[in-house]
GROMACS .gro file of C-alpha atoms in nm:
model
  492
    1MET     CA    1   7.166   6.807   9.481
    2ASP     CA    2   7.120   6.454   9.614
    3GLY     CA    3   6.790   6.330   9.759
    4MET     CA    4   6.904   6.356  10.121
    5THR     CA    5   7.013   6.720  10.080
    6TRP     CA    6   6.682   6.805   9.916
    7SER     CA    7   6.487   6.628  10.192
    8LYS     CA    8   6.671   6.819  10.462
    9LEU     CA    9   6.611   7.151  10.285
   10VAL     CA   10   6.237   7.092  10.242
   11LEU     CA   11   6.207   6.974  10.604
   12ALA     CA   12   6.396   7.282  10.725
   13CYS     CA   13   6.166   7.506  10.521
   14SER     CA   14   5.855   7.341  10.663
   15LEU     CA   15   5.985   7.381  11.019
   16GLY     CA   16   6.094   7.741  10.969
   17LEU     CA   17   6.461   7.661  11.020
   18ALA     CA   18   6.590   7.787  10.686
   19THR     CA   19   6.422   8.123  10.637
   20GLY     CA   20   6.663   8.256  10.377
   21ALA     CA   21   6.640   7.947  10.160
   22CYS     CA   22   6.260   7.945  10.196
   23GLY     CA   23   6.215   8.303  10.086
   24SER     CA   24   6.104   8.449  10.422
   25GLY     CA   25   6.418   8.645  10.510
   26ASP     CA   26   6.436   9.025  10.508
   27GLU     CA   27   6.474   9.170  10.162
   28GLY     CA   28   6.787   9.359  10.267
   29GLU     CA   29   6.966   9.049  10.390
   30ALA     CA   30   7.177   8.823  10.174
   31ALA     CA   31   7.007   8.483  10.157
   32PRO     CA   32   7.228   8.176  10.194
   33GLU     CA   33   7.285   8.000   9.864
   34VAL     CA   34   7.092   7.674   9.824
   35PRO     CA   35   7.140   7.462   9.511
   36VAL     CA   36   6.816   7.348   9.347
   37ASP     CA   37   6.795   7.090   9.067
   38PHE     CA   38   6.452   7.006   8.925
   39PHE     CA   39   6.604   6.737   8.703
   40ALA     CA   40   6.712   6.547   9.014
   41LEU     CA   41   6.368   6.601   9.167
   42LEU     CA   42   6.199   6.429   8.872
   43ALA     CA   43   6.416   6.124   8.939
   44ASP     CA   44   6.309   6.102   9.306
   45PRO     CA   45   6.050   5.821   9.358
   46TYR     CA   46   5.900   6.010   9.653
   47ALA     CA   47   5.889   6.349   9.476
   48PRO     CA   48   5.506   6.379   9.458
   49ALA     CA   49   5.484   6.349   9.839
   50ARG     CA   50   5.749   6.613   9.907
   51ARG     CA   51   5.640   6.974   9.935
   52PRO     CA   52   5.779   7.150   9.627
   53ILE     CA   53   6.009   7.441   9.692
   54GLY     CA   54   5.889   7.788   9.597
   55GLN     CA   55   5.543   7.892   9.477
   56ALA     CA   56   5.337   7.771   9.183
   57ARG     CA   57   5.253   8.042   8.929
   58VAL     CA   58   5.068   8.047   8.595
   59ALA     CA   59   5.107   8.270   8.290
   60SER     CA   60   4.846   8.217   8.019
   61SER     CA   61   4.682   8.375   7.718
   62ARG     CA   62   4.361   8.406   7.919
   63SER     CA   63   4.168   8.730   7.886
   64PRO     CA   64   4.318   8.977   8.137
   65GLU     CA   65   3.982   9.085   8.284
   66ASP     CA   66   3.896   9.033   8.649
   67PRO     CA   67   3.851   8.660   8.733
   68SER     CA   68   3.486   8.711   8.827
   69GLY     CA   69   3.239   8.651   8.548
   70PHE     CA   70   3.299   8.461   8.226
   71HIS     CA   71   3.556   8.586   7.975
   72ASN     CA   72   3.637   8.367   7.679
   73ARG     CA   73   3.884   8.557   7.463
   74ASP     CA   74   4.171   8.332   7.566
   75TRP     CA   75   4.415   8.386   7.280
   76ALA     CA   76   4.681   8.638   7.175
   77ASN     CA   77   4.675   8.834   7.502
   78TYR     CA   78   5.048   8.908   7.488
   79GLU     CA   79   5.234   9.091   7.763
   80ARG     CA   80   5.367   9.317   7.490
   81ILE     CA   81   5.427   9.318   7.115
   82ASP     CA   82   5.755   9.422   6.954
   83GLY     CA   83   5.724   9.408   6.577
   84ASP     CA   84   5.637   9.049   6.488
   85LEU     CA   85   5.723   8.914   6.835
   86GLY     CA   86   5.462   8.871   7.106
   87THR     CA   87   5.603   8.826   7.458
   88ILE     CA   88   5.416   8.562   7.659
   89LEU     CA   89   5.638   8.553   7.969
   90ASP     CA   90   5.880   8.806   8.118
   91GLU     CA   91   5.988   8.727   8.475
   92ARG     CA   92   6.277   8.771   8.713
   93GLY     CA   93   6.449   8.475   8.877
   94PRO     CA   94   6.532   8.246   9.028
   95GLY     CA   95   6.263   8.021   8.891
   96VAL     CA   96   6.178   7.720   8.676
   97ILE     CA   97   5.920   7.646   8.408
   98THR     CA   98   5.767   7.305   8.477
   99ARG     CA   99   5.520   7.292   8.187
  100LEU     CA  100   5.505   7.483   7.861
  101TRP     CA  101   5.176   7.432   7.674
  102LEU     CA  102   5.105   7.606   7.344
  103THR     CA  103   4.878   7.571   7.047
  104GLN     CA  104   4.724   7.782   6.772
  105ARG     CA  105   4.424   7.801   6.548
  106SER     CA  106   4.347   7.949   6.210
  107SER     CA  107   4.145   8.266   6.249
  108ARG     CA  108   3.992   8.199   5.908
  109SER     CA  109   3.866   7.843   5.942
  110ALA     CA  110   3.803   7.556   6.184
  111PRO     CA  111   4.071   7.484   6.448
  112ALA     CA  112   4.380   7.324   6.301
  113VAL     CA  113   4.743   7.283   6.386
  114GLU     CA  114   4.880   7.307   6.036
  115GLU     CA  115   5.122   7.595   6.077
  116ASP     CA  116   5.421   7.593   6.309
  117LEU     CA  117   5.468   7.815   6.613
  118VAL     CA  118   5.814   7.972   6.621
  119ILE     CA  119   5.943   8.035   6.971
  120ARG     CA  120   6.225   8.250   7.105
  121MET     CA  121   6.361   8.242   7.457
  122TRP     CA  122   6.608   8.454   7.652
  123ILE     CA  123   6.744   8.333   7.985
  124ASP     CA  124   6.957   8.558   8.205
  125GLY     CA  125   6.965   8.803   7.915
  126GLN     CA  126   7.109   8.555   7.664
  127PRO     CA  127   6.920   8.400   7.370
  128VAL     CA  128   6.869   8.026   7.400
  129GLU     CA  129   7.007   7.846   7.095
  130TRP     CA  130   6.811   7.524   7.056
  131THR     CA  131   7.075   7.408   6.812
  132PRO     CA  132   7.399   7.601   6.744
  133GLY     CA  133   7.320   7.932   6.576
  134ARG     CA  134   6.940   7.883   6.585
  135PRO     CA  135   6.760   8.095   6.848
  136ALA     CA  136   6.429   8.077   6.658
  137VAL     CA  137   6.290   7.726   6.603
  138GLY     CA  138   5.944   7.591   6.533
  139LEU     CA  139   5.773   7.406   6.816
  140ARG     CA  140   5.691   7.114   6.588
  141GLU     CA  141   6.064   7.049   6.555
  142LEU     CA  142   6.135   7.111   6.924
  143THR     CA  143   5.865   6.868   7.040
  144ALA     CA  144   5.959   6.586   6.803
  145GLY     CA  145   6.189   6.434   7.065
  146ASP     CA  146   6.501   6.480   6.852
  147ALA     CA  147   6.636   6.799   7.012
  148PRO     CA  148   6.923   6.706   7.249
  149ALA     CA  149   6.779   6.905   7.540
  150LEU     CA  150   6.416   6.803   7.483
  151PRO     CA  151   6.391   6.422   7.478
  152GLU     CA  152   6.077   6.209   7.493
  153PRO     CA  153   5.864   6.154   7.695
  154TRP     CA  154   5.917   6.507   7.828
  155VAL     CA  155   5.797   6.667   7.504
  156ALA     CA  156   5.501   6.593   7.279
  157GLY     CA  157   5.370   6.738   6.956
  158PRO     CA  158   5.011   6.773   6.833
  159ALA     CA  159   4.977   6.409   6.727
  160GLU     CA  160   5.092   6.286   7.070
  161ALA     CA  161   4.911   6.552   7.277
  162SER     CA  162   4.584   6.585   7.085
  163GLY     CA  163   4.650   6.924   6.929
  164SER     CA  164   4.903   7.093   7.157
  165PHE     CA  165   5.278   7.140   7.187
  166LEU     CA  166   5.400   7.022   7.530
  167VAL     CA  167   5.737   7.070   7.699
  168THR     CA  168   5.782   6.935   8.054
  169VAL     CA  169   6.163   6.938   8.065
  170PRO     CA  170   6.251   7.176   8.354
  171ILE     CA  171   6.358   7.514   8.214
  172GLN     CA  172   6.550   7.677   8.498
  173PHE     CA  173   6.659   8.042   8.510
  174GLN     CA  174   6.870   8.223   8.765
  175ARG     CA  175   6.811   8.592   8.695
  176SER     CA  176   6.546   8.631   8.425
  177ILE     CA  177   6.346   8.471   8.149
  178ARG     CA  178   6.161   8.604   7.848
  179ILE     CA  179   5.961   8.394   7.601
  180ALA     CA  180   5.815   8.529   7.278
  181LEU     CA  181   5.626   8.384   6.982
  182GLU     CA  182   5.646   8.500   6.623
  183ILE     CA  183   5.307   8.647   6.530
  184ARG     CA  184   5.171   8.518   6.201
  185GLU     CA  185   4.883   8.676   6.017
  186GLY     CA  186   4.577   8.456   6.010
  187PHE     CA  187   4.668   8.248   6.316
  188ASP     CA  188   4.589   8.297   6.685
  189SER     CA  189   4.820   8.163   6.956
  190TYR     CA  190   4.725   8.015   7.292
  191TRP     CA  191   4.961   7.939   7.582
  192TRP     CA  192   4.962   7.816   7.940
  193ILE     CA  193   5.292   7.826   8.128
  194ASP     CA  194   5.327   7.660   8.469
  195TRP     CA  195   5.632   7.791   8.653
  196ARG     CA  196   5.765   7.818   9.006
  197LYS     CA  197   5.901   8.127   9.172
  198LEU     CA  198   6.194   7.999   9.377
  199PRO     CA  199   6.306   8.150   9.710
  200ARG     CA  200   6.584   8.407   9.726
  201GLY     CA  201   6.915   8.232   9.753
  202SER     CA  202   6.814   7.942   9.529
  203VAL     CA  203   7.090   7.858   9.282
  204VAL     CA  204   7.000   7.679   8.959
  205ARG     CA  205   7.186   7.596   8.640
  206SER     CA  206   7.018   7.818   8.385
  207PHE     CA  207   6.884   7.638   8.080
  208ASP     CA  208   7.090   7.710   7.767
  209GLY     CA  209   6.947   7.464   7.517
  210THR     CA  210   7.174   7.180   7.630
  211LEU     CA  211   7.172   6.920   7.905
  212THR     CA  212   7.460   6.824   8.130
  213GLU     CA  213   7.542   6.456   8.169
  214ASP     CA  214   7.381   6.459   8.514
  215GLU     CA  215   7.064   6.626   8.385
  216ARG     CA  216   7.029   6.379   8.100
  217ALA     CA  217   7.090   6.089   8.340
  218SER     CA  218   6.819   6.225   8.573
  219LEU     CA  219   6.570   6.246   8.287
  220ASP     CA  220   6.651   5.889   8.185
  221VAL     CA  221   6.596   5.768   8.543
  222ALA     CA  222   6.273   5.966   8.567
  223ALA     CA  223   6.146   5.828   8.235
  224ALA     CA  224   6.192   5.474   8.362
  225LEU     CA  225   6.052   5.556   8.706
  226TRP     CA  226   5.733   5.721   8.579
  227SER     CA  227   5.672   5.495   8.280
  228GLY     CA  228   5.354   5.351   8.427
  229ASP     CA  229   5.506   5.015   8.521
  230ASP     CA  230   5.460   4.876   8.871
  231PRO     CA  231   5.729   5.023   9.099
  232ALA     CA  232   6.019   4.810   9.222
  233ALA     CA  233   5.896   4.806   9.582
  234THR     CA  234   6.059   4.582   9.842
  235SER     CA  235   5.738   4.437   9.990
  236SER     CA  236   5.387   4.362   9.870
  237VAL     CA  237   5.066   4.192   9.970
  238ASN     CA  238   4.775   4.057   9.766
  239GLU     CA  239   4.418   3.996   9.878
  240THR     CA  240   4.105   3.861   9.706
  241ARG     CA  241   3.755   3.869   9.856
  242GLU     CA  242   3.407   3.779   9.736
  243ILE     CA  243   3.163   4.055   9.830
  244GLY     CA  244   2.790   3.987   9.810
  245PRO     CA  245   2.523   4.247   9.726
  246GLY     CA  246   2.502   4.505  10.006
  247GLU     CA  247   2.793   4.346  10.192
  248SER     CA  248   3.125   4.493  10.308
  249VAL     CA  249   3.469   4.353  10.382
  250GLU     CA  250   3.747   4.515  10.580
  251VAL     CA  251   4.109   4.402  10.583
  252THR     CA  252   4.400   4.556  10.773
  253HIS     CA  253   4.756   4.515  10.643
  254ALA     CA  254   5.052   4.577  10.874
  255VAL     CA  255   5.281   4.816  10.685
  256HIS     CA  256   5.577   5.028  10.791
  257GLY     CA  257   5.750   5.221  10.517
  258VAL     CA  258   5.651   5.419  10.208
  259LEU     CA  259   5.352   5.293  10.011
  260ARG     CA  260   5.442   5.293   9.642
  261SER     CA  261   5.123   5.162   9.482
  262PHE     CA  262   4.766   5.055   9.543
  263ALA     CA  263   4.614   4.839   9.269
  264ILE     CA  264   4.256   4.715   9.258
  265GLU     CA  265   4.034   4.506   9.030
  266PRO     CA  266   3.766   4.555   8.913
  267ALA     CA  267   3.828   4.928   8.915
  268THR     CA  268   3.557   4.979   8.655
  269ALA     CA  269   3.269   4.883   8.886
  270PRO     CA  270   3.105   5.206   9.011
  271GLN     CA  271   2.890   5.008   9.256
  272LEU     CA  272   3.205   4.911   9.447
  273GLU     CA  273   3.291   5.172   9.710
  274VAL     CA  274   3.634   5.201   9.872
  275ARG     CA  275   3.745   5.350  10.200
  276LEU     CA  276   4.122   5.361  10.234
  277GLN     CA  277   4.280   5.438  10.570
  278ILE     CA  278   4.646   5.488  10.661
  279ASP     CA  279   4.746   5.482  11.027
  280GLY     CA  280   4.381   5.519  11.129
  281LEU     CA  281   4.313   5.829  10.918
  282THR     CA  282   4.083   5.813  10.616
  283VAL     CA  283   4.275   5.885  10.297
  284ALA     CA  284   3.987   5.828  10.054
  285ASP     CA  285   3.620   5.733  10.054
  286ALA     CA  286   3.468   5.712   9.707
  287PRO     CA  287   3.338   5.484   9.431
  288VAL     CA  288   3.630   5.275   9.312
  289ASP     CA  289   3.607   5.380   8.948
  290ARG     CA  290   3.645   5.749   9.028
  291LEU     CA  291   3.907   5.699   9.299
  292ALA     CA  292   4.121   5.486   9.068
  293LEU     CA  293   4.089   5.724   8.767
  294ALA     CA  294   3.895   5.450   8.588
  295ALA     CA  295   3.547   5.605   8.561
  296ALA     CA  296   3.382   5.560   8.222
  297PRO     CA  297   3.465   5.655   7.952
  298ALA     CA  298   3.825   5.598   8.068
  299ALA     CA  299   4.002   5.325   7.870
  300SER     CA  300   4.339   5.160   7.924
  301TYR     CA  301   4.629   5.404   7.960
  302ARG     CA  302   4.960   5.446   8.146
  303SER     CA  303   5.081   5.758   8.319
  304ALA     CA  304   5.325   5.861   8.589
  305LEU     CA  305   5.093   5.825   8.889
  306SER     CA  306   4.804   5.613   8.760
  307ALA     CA  307   4.737   5.337   8.511
  308LEU     CA  308   4.439   5.142   8.384
  309ASP     CA  309   4.481   4.799   8.224
  310GLY     CA  310   4.146   4.648   8.143
  311ALA     CA  311   3.957   4.638   8.474
  312ARG     CA  312   4.272   4.672   8.688
  313ALA     CA  313   4.377   5.019   8.802
  314THR     CA  314   4.694   5.123   8.984
  315LEU     CA  315   4.756   5.438   9.186
  316ARG     CA  316   5.121   5.530   9.235
  317PHE     CA  317   5.105   5.826   9.471
  318PRO     CA  318   5.372   5.754   9.737
  319ALA     CA  319   5.256   5.774  10.097
  320PRO     CA  320   5.431   5.728  10.435
  321VAL     CA  321   5.286   5.451  10.653
  322ARG     CA  322   5.396   5.387  11.011
  323GLU     CA  323   5.150   5.122  11.132
  324ASP     CA  324   4.896   4.988  10.886
  325VAL     CA  325   4.681   5.028  10.577
  326ARG     CA  326   4.313   4.941  10.611
  327VAL     CA  327   4.101   4.863  10.304
  328LEU     CA  328   3.722   4.864  10.337
  329LEU     CA  329   3.513   4.766  10.035
  330ARG     CA  330   3.133   4.785  10.007
  331ASN     CA  331   2.930   4.633   9.725
  332GLY     CA  332   2.635   4.862   9.656
  333GLY     CA  333   2.516   4.662   9.357
  334ASP     CA  334   2.276   4.372   9.304
  335GLU     CA  335   2.537   4.117   9.197
  336PRO     CA  336   2.836   3.970   9.385
  337VAL     CA  337   3.178   4.117   9.313
  338THR     CA  338   3.514   3.943   9.334
  339ALA     CA  339   3.759   4.213   9.436
  340THR     CA  340   4.139   4.180   9.427
  341TRP     CA  341   4.382   4.442   9.553
  342ASP     CA  342   4.756   4.476   9.592
  343LEU     CA  343   4.970   4.700   9.811
  344ALA     CA  344   5.340   4.753   9.737
  345TRP     CA  345   5.574   4.946   9.966
  346ASP     CA  346   5.935   5.014  10.051
  347ASP     CA  347   6.051   4.874  10.386
  348VAL     CA  348   6.218   5.195  10.502
  349GLU     CA  349   6.174   5.443  10.781
  350PRO     CA  350   5.935   5.700  10.628
  351PRO     CA  351   6.123   6.028  10.568
  352ASP     CA  352   5.994   6.308  10.789
  353ASP     CA  353   5.943   6.546  10.496
  354LEU     CA  354   5.680   6.334  10.317
  355GLY     CA  355   5.328   6.472  10.334
  356ASP     CA  356   5.027   6.261  10.430
  357LEU     CA  357   4.828   6.148  10.126
  358ARG     CA  358   4.467   6.263  10.094
  359ILE     CA  359   4.222   6.197   9.809
  360ASP     CA  360   3.913   6.417   9.796
  361CYS     CA  361   3.642   6.309   9.552
  362THR     CA  362   3.335   6.517   9.469
  363SER     CA  363   3.046   6.527   9.224
  364ALA     CA  364   2.883   6.858   9.133
  365VAL     CA  365   2.642   6.990   8.870
  366GLY     CA  366   2.729   7.322   8.707
  367VAL     CA  367   2.491   7.614   8.761
  368GLU     CA  368   2.460   7.902   8.516
  369SER     CA  369   2.654   8.224   8.583
  370THR     CA  370   2.877   8.076   8.850
  371ASN     CA  371   3.181   7.853   8.899
  372VAL     CA  372   3.163   7.491   9.007
  373THR     CA  373   3.395   7.397   9.295
  374VAL     CA  374   3.543   7.046   9.280
  375ALA     CA  375   3.795   7.077   9.566
  376ALA     CA  376   3.808   7.292   9.881
  377LEU     CA  377   4.114   7.194  10.083
  378GLU     CA  378   4.205   7.325  10.426
  379GLY     CA  379   4.543   7.339  10.599
  380ARG     CA  380   4.895   7.344  10.461
  381GLY     CA  381   4.965   7.116  10.170
  382HIS     CA  382   5.015   7.071   9.798
  383VAL     CA  383   4.814   6.915   9.515
  384ALA     CA  384   4.994   6.644   9.317
  385GLY     CA  385   4.717   6.515   9.093
  386HIS     CA  386   4.365   6.575   8.962
  387PHE     CA  387   4.110   6.360   8.779
  388LEU     CA  388   3.799   6.492   8.607
  389ARG     CA  389   3.514   6.296   8.453
  390LEU     CA  390   3.302   6.552   8.268
  391LEU     CA  391   2.948   6.470   8.151
  392ALA     CA  392   2.816   6.743   7.922
  393ASP     CA  393   2.451   6.842   7.939
  394GLY     CA  394   2.455   7.024   7.606
  395TRP     CA  395   2.535   6.935   7.247
  396GLY     CA  396   2.898   6.945   7.138
  397PHE     CA  397   3.212   7.031   7.330
  398ALA     CA  398   3.133   7.382   7.447
  399VAL     CA  399   3.145   7.255   7.806
  400LEU     CA  400   3.526   7.263   7.771
  401GLU     CA  401   3.521   7.642   7.727
  402GLY     CA  402   3.494   7.692   8.103
  403ASP     CA  403   3.838   7.801   8.225
  404PRO     CA  404   3.998   7.632   8.528
  405GLU     CA  405   4.050   7.870   8.820
  406ILE     CA  406   4.272   7.752   9.106
  407TRP     CA  407   4.290   7.968   9.418
  408ALA     CA  408   4.593   7.893   9.636
  409ASP     CA  409   4.567   8.125   9.936
  410ASP     CA  410   4.591   8.472   9.781
  411ARG     CA  411   4.724   8.349   9.445
  412ALA     CA  412   4.494   8.304   9.145
  413LEU     CA  413   4.621   8.045   8.896
  414LEU     CA  414   4.407   8.118   8.593
  415GLY     CA  415   4.429   7.909   8.279
  416THR     CA  416   4.253   7.878   7.946
  417GLY     CA  417   4.009   7.596   7.847
  418ILE     CA  418   3.958   7.273   8.040
  419GLU     CA  419   4.128   7.056   7.776
  420ASP     CA  420   4.434   7.282   7.798
  421LEU     CA  421   4.475   7.202   8.170
  422PHE     CA  422   4.490   6.833   8.081
  423GLY     CA  423   4.739   6.882   7.797
  424GLY     CA  424   4.520   6.869   7.486
  425ALA     CA  425   4.381   7.142   7.262
  426HIS     CA  426   4.086   7.235   7.040
  427TYR     CA  427   3.840   7.005   7.219
  428PHE     CA  428   4.100   6.723   7.207
  429ILE     CA  429   4.103   6.744   6.831
  430TYR     CA  430   4.296   6.416   6.781
  431GLY     CA  431   4.123   6.210   7.052
  432PRO     CA  432   4.262   6.029   7.359
  433PHE     CA  433   4.631   6.040   7.450
  434ALA     CA  434   4.850   5.956   7.749
  435GLN     CA  435   5.157   6.149   7.859
  436PRO     CA  436   5.335   6.096   8.195
  437GLU     CA  437   5.173   6.396   8.364
  438GLN     CA  438   4.859   6.462   8.159
  439GLY     CA  439   4.616   6.303   7.925
  440LEU     CA  440   4.267   6.221   7.802
  441SER     CA  441   4.202   5.859   7.897
  442GLY     CA  442   3.863   5.829   7.732
  443ILE     CA  443   3.595   6.008   7.532
  444GLU     CA  444   3.248   5.917   7.403
  445ASP     CA  445   3.017   6.075   7.145
  446ARG     CA  446   3.314   6.233   6.974
  447SER     CA  447   3.110   6.318   6.664
  448GLY     CA  448   2.859   6.526   6.859
  449GLY     CA  449   2.574   6.473   7.101
  450TYR     CA  450   2.645   6.493   7.472
  451PRO     CA  451   3.013   6.408   7.518
  452GLN     CA  452   3.166   6.238   7.819
  453LEU     CA  453   3.537   6.276   7.891
  454ALA     CA  454   3.785   6.133   8.142
  455MET     CA  455   4.102   6.340   8.199
  456TYR     CA  456   4.400   6.340   8.435
  457ARG     CA  457   4.674   6.582   8.536
  458HIS     CA  458   4.971   6.486   8.755
  459MET     CA  459   5.248   6.699   8.906
  460ILE     CA  460   5.550   6.487   8.991
  461ALA     CA  461   5.774   6.757   9.137
  462SER     CA  462   5.573   7.074   9.083
  463GLY     CA  463   5.257   7.049   9.290
  464VAL     CA  464   5.029   7.343   9.362
  465ASP     CA  465   5.133   7.455   9.709
  466PHE     CA  466   4.910   7.632   9.961
  467GLU     CA  467   4.954   7.751  10.320
  468GLU     CA  468   4.596   7.765  10.444
  469ARG     CA  469   4.340   7.692  10.172
  470LEU     CA  470   4.305   7.582   9.811
  471GLU     CA  471   3.993   7.591   9.595
  472TRP     CA  472   3.980   7.424   9.254
  473GLU     CA  473   3.703   7.561   9.032
  474TYR     CA  474   3.581   7.547   8.674
  475GLU     CA  475   3.382   7.816   8.497
  476VAL     CA  476   3.042   7.682   8.393
  477PHE     CA  477   2.980   7.728   8.021
  478ASP     CA  478   2.727   7.446   7.987
  479PRO     CA  479   2.483   7.453   8.286
  480GLY     CA  480   2.360   7.114   8.397
  481SER     CA  481   2.686   6.937   8.315
  482THR     CA  482   2.827   6.702   8.580
  483TYR     CA  483   3.180   6.737   8.715
  484ASP     CA  484   3.305   6.419   8.887
  485ALA     CA  485   3.650   6.491   9.027
  486CYS     CA  486   3.916   6.350   9.256
  487THR     CA  487   4.202   6.565   9.383
  488TYR     CA  488   4.518   6.393   9.508
  489TRP     CA  489   4.703   6.606   9.761
  490TYR     CA  490   4.936   6.592  10.057
  491ALA     CA  491   4.885   6.749  10.398
  492ASP     CA  492   5.228   6.886  10.484
   0.00000   0.00000   0.00000
């Protein structure tokens, strides 16, 4: 489906003009068929700002107890076991898996990723053959980037994802999907599957272990688009100001189009505070280092929607602008700061289906026997990104044991450990890494002590949707730890 068709469909859904395609028709009625192609969505430069079709869901190895309280047996909780196969997902379609995260540990010794996880998948009742005649393949082989249907950077193995196996190639299914792992004595498996339940009437090309020419072309376009380079915007502006201690500067830039990037330097100066306004509405108001995903211990990295190069940070969340962008900077430090910022945008009429960008930043200290809330969003919208700077108050990495809990209206999206949300595993066993949609940008006191970590998670075409309210929480395993977070979302 081309970008214009997709835009019209999403706009019709948001206005209530396409009830069958949006999943709100009567169950007894035949829904009109609507083609959906998540490969094409990844190649859309405005995808993060567009409300994703369907509903975000999570299947994980998390302990199946009630979400209240703290339960930490987050491995090997299979849906069912048939011989040596443990089923980790069994759903009806239409739908699409947007992220497949798996890892394992030895039940006899310290965490390690020495053995291979063998995966089996059935889509629409048929076994997926990753290569001809091979329905059972180890994840180490599948995430090496050599499999025809699983190219880099949409897959990553333990060395590239700090202990996990990652697959972010869209795995679409029309009628059903089942995923199972081979159970091996002496090893425990963990998984976190992000998938979307698509509306009745959605028509997808079911994944069969191959890619069509169009799908491969879309992945190639998306890889270039979300490589972390500055976008090829049609217009830009650059500004430099000297800001004395306790002083502020405010500059308004006339812009009409779609903002593609906001870059600022020095982004590593926590005493520099930024208020960003678009068309008179405040988008963000926070210390620059946290807003720009550059808070210490973050080091240089490149991702789909943010990048840090030395002291210069770039945000690449697209945003519609109809009149102007206003940048207000305040120097709360004792020394002058020379601040430089760039705006880049496309000179186009902003599409009506783009949401309005909002960035909510918070700082909270975890309290024993409760969850810490880092985002409480009101209205209709979807989350497209999340940054967490975690400062542990206790020795070691036990702070990461607190499971993320995302509440989207009446849906509970419950995952395993914090590092799993951000794509790593086993306390980020192999250190920092950067993938397009997830990564650990920095870590300190790796050998022990009181660790500090900077992590990001982006959702290019698979944001967490909500109709009225979303709350993003973390279980508190290490009371007294500080959770500095920014959530990047769109009001639809």
